[in-house]
mmCIF file of C-alpha atoms and ligand atoms in Angstrom:
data_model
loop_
_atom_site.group_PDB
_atom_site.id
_atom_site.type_symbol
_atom_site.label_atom_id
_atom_site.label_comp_id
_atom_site.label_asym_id
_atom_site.label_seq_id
_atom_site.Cartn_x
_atom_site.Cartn_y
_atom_site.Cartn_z
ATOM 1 C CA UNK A 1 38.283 -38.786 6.750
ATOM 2 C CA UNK A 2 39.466 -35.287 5.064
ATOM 3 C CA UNK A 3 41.088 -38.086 2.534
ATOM 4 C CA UNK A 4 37.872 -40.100 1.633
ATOM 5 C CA UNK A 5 37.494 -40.740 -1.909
ATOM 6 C CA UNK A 6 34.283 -38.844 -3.374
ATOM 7 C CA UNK A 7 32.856 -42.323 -4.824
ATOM 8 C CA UNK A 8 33.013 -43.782 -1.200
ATOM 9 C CA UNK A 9 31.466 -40.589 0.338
ATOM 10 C CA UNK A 10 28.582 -40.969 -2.681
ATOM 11 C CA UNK A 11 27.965 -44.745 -2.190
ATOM 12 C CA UNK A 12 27.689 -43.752 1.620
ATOM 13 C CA UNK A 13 25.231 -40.383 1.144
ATOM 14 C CA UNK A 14 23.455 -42.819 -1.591
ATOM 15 C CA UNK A 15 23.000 -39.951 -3.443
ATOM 16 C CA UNK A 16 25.917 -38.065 -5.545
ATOM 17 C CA UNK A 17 25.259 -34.953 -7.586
ATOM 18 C CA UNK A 18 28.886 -34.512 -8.516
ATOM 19 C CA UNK A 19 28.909 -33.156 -11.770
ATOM 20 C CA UNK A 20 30.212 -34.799 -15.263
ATOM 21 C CA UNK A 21 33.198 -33.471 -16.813
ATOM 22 C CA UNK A 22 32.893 -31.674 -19.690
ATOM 23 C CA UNK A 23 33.980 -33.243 -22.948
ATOM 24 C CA UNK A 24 37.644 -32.873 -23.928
ATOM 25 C CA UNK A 25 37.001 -31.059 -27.234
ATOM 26 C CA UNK A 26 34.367 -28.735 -28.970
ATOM 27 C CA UNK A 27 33.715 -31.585 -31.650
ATOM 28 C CA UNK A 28 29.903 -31.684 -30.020
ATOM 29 C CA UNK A 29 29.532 -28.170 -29.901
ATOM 30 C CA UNK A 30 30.491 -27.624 -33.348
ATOM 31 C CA UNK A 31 27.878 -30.474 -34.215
ATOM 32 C CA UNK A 32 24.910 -28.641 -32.808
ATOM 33 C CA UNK A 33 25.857 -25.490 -34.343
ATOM 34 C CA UNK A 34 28.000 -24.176 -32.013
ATOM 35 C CA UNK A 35 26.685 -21.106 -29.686
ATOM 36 C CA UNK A 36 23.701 -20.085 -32.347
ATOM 37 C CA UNK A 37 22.902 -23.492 -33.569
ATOM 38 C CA UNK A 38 21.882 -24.166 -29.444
ATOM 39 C CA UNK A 39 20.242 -21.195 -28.858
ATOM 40 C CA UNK A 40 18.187 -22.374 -31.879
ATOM 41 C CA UNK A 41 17.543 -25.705 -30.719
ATOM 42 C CA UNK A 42 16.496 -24.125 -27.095
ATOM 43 C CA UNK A 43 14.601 -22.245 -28.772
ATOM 44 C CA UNK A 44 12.540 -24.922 -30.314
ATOM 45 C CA UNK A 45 12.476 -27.160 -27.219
ATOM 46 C CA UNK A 46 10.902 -24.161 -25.444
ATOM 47 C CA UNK A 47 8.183 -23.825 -28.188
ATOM 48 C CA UNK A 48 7.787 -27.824 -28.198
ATOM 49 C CA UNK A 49 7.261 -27.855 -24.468
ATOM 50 C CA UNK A 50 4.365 -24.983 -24.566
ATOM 51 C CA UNK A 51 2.346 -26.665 -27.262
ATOM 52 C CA UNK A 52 2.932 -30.219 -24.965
ATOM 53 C CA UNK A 53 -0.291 -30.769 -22.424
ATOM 54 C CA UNK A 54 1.594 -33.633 -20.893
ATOM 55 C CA UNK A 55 4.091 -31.146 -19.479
ATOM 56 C CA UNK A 56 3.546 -27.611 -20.056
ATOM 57 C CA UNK A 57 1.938 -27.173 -16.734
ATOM 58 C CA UNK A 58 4.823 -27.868 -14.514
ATOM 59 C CA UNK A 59 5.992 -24.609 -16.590
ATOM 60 C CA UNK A 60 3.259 -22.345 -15.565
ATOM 61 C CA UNK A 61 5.433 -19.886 -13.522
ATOM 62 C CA UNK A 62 8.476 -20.320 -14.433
ATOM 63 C CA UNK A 63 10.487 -17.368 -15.572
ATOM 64 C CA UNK A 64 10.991 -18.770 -19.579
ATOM 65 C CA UNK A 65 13.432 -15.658 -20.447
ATOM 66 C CA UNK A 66 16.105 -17.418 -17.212
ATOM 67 C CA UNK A 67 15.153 -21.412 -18.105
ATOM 68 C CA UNK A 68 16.027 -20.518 -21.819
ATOM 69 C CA UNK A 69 19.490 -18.609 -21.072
ATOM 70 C CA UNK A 70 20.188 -21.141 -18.409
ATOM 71 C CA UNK A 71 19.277 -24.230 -20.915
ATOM 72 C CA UNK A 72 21.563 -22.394 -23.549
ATOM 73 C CA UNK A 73 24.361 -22.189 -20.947
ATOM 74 C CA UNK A 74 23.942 -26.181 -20.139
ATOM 75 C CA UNK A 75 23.697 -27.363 -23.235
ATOM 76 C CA UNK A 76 26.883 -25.527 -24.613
ATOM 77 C CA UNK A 77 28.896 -26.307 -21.458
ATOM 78 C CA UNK A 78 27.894 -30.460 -21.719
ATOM 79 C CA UNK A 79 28.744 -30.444 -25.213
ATOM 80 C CA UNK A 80 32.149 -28.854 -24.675
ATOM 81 C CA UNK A 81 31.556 -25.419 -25.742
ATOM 82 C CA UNK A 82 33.258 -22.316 -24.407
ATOM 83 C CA UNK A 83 30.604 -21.869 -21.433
ATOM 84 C CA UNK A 84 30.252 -21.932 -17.503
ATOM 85 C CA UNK A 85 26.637 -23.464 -16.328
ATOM 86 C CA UNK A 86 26.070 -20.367 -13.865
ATOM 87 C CA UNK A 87 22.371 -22.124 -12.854
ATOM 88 C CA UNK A 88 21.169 -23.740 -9.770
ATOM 89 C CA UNK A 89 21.998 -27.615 -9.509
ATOM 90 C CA UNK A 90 19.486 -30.172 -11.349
ATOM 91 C CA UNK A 91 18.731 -31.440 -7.825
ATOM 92 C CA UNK A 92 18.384 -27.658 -6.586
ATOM 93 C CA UNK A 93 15.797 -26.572 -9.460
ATOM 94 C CA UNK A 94 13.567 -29.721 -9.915
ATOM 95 C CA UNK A 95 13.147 -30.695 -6.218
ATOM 96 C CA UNK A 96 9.567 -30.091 -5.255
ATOM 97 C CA UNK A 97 8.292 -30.807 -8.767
ATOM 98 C CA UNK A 98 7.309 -34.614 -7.949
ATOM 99 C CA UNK A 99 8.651 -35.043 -12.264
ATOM 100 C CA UNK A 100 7.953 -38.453 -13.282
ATOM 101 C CA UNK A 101 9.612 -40.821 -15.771
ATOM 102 C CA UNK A 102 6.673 -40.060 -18.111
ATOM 103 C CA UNK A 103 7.586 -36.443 -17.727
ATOM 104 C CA UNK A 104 10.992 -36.502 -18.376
ATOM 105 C CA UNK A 105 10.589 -38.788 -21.438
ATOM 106 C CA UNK A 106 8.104 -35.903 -22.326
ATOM 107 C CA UNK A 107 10.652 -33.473 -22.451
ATOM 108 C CA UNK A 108 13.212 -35.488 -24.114
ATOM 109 C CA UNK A 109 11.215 -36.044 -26.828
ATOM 110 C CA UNK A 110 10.624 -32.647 -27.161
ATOM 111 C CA UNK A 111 14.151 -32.463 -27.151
ATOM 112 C CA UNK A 112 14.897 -35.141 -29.840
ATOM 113 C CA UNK A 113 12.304 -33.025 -31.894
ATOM 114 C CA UNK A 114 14.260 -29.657 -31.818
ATOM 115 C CA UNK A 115 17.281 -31.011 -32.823
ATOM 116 C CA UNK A 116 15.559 -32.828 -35.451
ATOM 117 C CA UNK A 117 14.238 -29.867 -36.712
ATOM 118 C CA UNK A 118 17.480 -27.937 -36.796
ATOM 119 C CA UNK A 119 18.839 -30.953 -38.681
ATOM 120 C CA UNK A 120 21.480 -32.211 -36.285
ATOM 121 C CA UNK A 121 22.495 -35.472 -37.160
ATOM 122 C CA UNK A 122 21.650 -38.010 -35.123
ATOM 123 C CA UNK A 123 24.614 -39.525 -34.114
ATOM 124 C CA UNK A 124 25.086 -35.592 -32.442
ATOM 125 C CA UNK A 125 21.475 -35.689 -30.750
ATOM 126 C CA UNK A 126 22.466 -39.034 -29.350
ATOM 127 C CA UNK A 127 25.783 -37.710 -27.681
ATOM 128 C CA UNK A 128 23.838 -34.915 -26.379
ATOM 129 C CA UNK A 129 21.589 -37.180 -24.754
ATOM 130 C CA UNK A 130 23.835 -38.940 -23.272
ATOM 131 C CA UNK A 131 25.764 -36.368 -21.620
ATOM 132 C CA UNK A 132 21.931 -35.505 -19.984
ATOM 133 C CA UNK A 133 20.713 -38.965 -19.379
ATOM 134 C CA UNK A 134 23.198 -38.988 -15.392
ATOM 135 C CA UNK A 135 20.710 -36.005 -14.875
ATOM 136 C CA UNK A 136 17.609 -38.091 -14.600
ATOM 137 C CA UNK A 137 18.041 -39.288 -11.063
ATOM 138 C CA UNK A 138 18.391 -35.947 -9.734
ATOM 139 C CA UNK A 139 15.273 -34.740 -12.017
ATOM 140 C CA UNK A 140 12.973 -37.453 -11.180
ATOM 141 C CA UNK A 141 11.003 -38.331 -7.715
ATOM 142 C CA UNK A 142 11.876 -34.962 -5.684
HETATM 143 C C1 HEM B 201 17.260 -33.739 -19.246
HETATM 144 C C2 HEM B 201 16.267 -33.182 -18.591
HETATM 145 C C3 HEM B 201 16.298 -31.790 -18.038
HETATM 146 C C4 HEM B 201 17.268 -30.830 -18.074
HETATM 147 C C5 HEM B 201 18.648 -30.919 -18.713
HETATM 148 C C6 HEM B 201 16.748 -29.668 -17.379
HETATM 149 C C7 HEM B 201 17.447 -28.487 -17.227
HETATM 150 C C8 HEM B 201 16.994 -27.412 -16.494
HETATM 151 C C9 HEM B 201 17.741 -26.203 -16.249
HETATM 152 C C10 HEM B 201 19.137 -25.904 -16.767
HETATM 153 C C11 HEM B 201 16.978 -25.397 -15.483
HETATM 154 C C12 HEM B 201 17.331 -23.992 -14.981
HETATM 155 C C13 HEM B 201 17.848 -23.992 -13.542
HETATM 156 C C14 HEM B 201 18.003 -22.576 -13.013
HETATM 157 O O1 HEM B 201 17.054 -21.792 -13.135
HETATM 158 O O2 HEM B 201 19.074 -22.262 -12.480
HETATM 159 C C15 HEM B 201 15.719 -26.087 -15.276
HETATM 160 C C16 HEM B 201 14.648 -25.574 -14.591
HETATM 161 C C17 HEM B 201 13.380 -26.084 -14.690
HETATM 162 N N1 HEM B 201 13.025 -27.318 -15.182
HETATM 163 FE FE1 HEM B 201 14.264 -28.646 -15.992
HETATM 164 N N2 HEM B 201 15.487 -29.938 -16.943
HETATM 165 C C18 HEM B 201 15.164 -31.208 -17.324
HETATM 166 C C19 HEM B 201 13.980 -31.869 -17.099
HETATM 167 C C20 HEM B 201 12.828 -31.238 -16.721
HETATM 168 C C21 HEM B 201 11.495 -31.816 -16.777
HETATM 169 C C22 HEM B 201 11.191 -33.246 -17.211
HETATM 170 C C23 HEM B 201 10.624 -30.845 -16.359
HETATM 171 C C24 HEM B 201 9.126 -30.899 -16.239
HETATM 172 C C25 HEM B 201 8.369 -31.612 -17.022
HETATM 173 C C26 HEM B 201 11.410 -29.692 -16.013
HETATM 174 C C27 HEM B 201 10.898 -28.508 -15.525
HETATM 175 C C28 HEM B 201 11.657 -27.431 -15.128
HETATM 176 C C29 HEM B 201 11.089 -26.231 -14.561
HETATM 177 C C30 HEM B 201 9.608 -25.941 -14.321
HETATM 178 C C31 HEM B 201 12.170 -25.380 -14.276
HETATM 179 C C32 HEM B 201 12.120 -23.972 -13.676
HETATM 180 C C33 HEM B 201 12.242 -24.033 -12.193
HETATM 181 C C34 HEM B 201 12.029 -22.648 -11.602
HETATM 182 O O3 HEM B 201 11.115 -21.946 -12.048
HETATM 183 O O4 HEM B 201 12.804 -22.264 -10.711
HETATM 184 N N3 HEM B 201 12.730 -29.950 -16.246
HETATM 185 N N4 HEM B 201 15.762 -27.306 -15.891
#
């Protein structure tokens, strides 16, 4: 049992939140700017999401001043950066919320438009999404 392979103990648990591993170089990082190109594009998906009425009331009470330093940590550890993600689970922080699909497209967009504003290319925008898009099923339906 002690032995059990962590896919078999996931397909049995039907739910696994083990995490990704990180990529194995900075070459993402250094496409979004590296540590001040993220905080920029936090930045603007924090501003996109408070001007958004489809989602900025799940946001209501949430300290902004953590979700932005804990964002900032996220992004730069998924896209290989030099950073620890020192924030609750996905799981952990969005259970409770009842988020939709609708809602996380919401803020995916919002997404997509912050990088677009900070000019990352696309081809960048689309590995960052893709390093967030395993995230959805612990996001969505809690
Ligand atoms: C790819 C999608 C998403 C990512 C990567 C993400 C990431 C995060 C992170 C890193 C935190 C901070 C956890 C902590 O405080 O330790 C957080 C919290 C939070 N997220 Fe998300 N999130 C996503 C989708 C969403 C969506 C769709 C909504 C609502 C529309 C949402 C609403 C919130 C709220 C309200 C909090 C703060 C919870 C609290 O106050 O404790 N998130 N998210």
């Amino acid at each position: 049992m002690r032995l059990l392979p962590i896919a078999v103990l996931c397909l049995g648990l039907g739910a696994c939140a083990a995490p990704e591993k990180p990529p194995a170089d900075d070459d993402l990082y250094q496409a979004l700017g590296g540590q001040a190109g993220i905080a920029r594009i936090v930045e603007g998906l924090l501003i996109n999401i408070s001007e958004n009425p489809r989602i900025v009331h799940h946001f209501q009470d949430t300290d902004i001043d953590r979700l932005h330093d804990m964002l900032i940590e996220q992004f730069c550890f998924e896209a290989g950066g030099p950073c620890e993600y020192t924030g609750d689970s996905m799981a952990e922080s969005h259970t409770g919320m009842d988020l939709t699909e609708s809602d996380f497209n919401a803020l995916v967009e919002d997404l997509i438009a912050a990088m677009q504003e900070q000019g990352v290319p696309v081809a960048a925008q689309n590995r960052l999404l893709a390093r967030l898009a395993p995230m959805r099923s612990d996001i969505i339906y809690r």
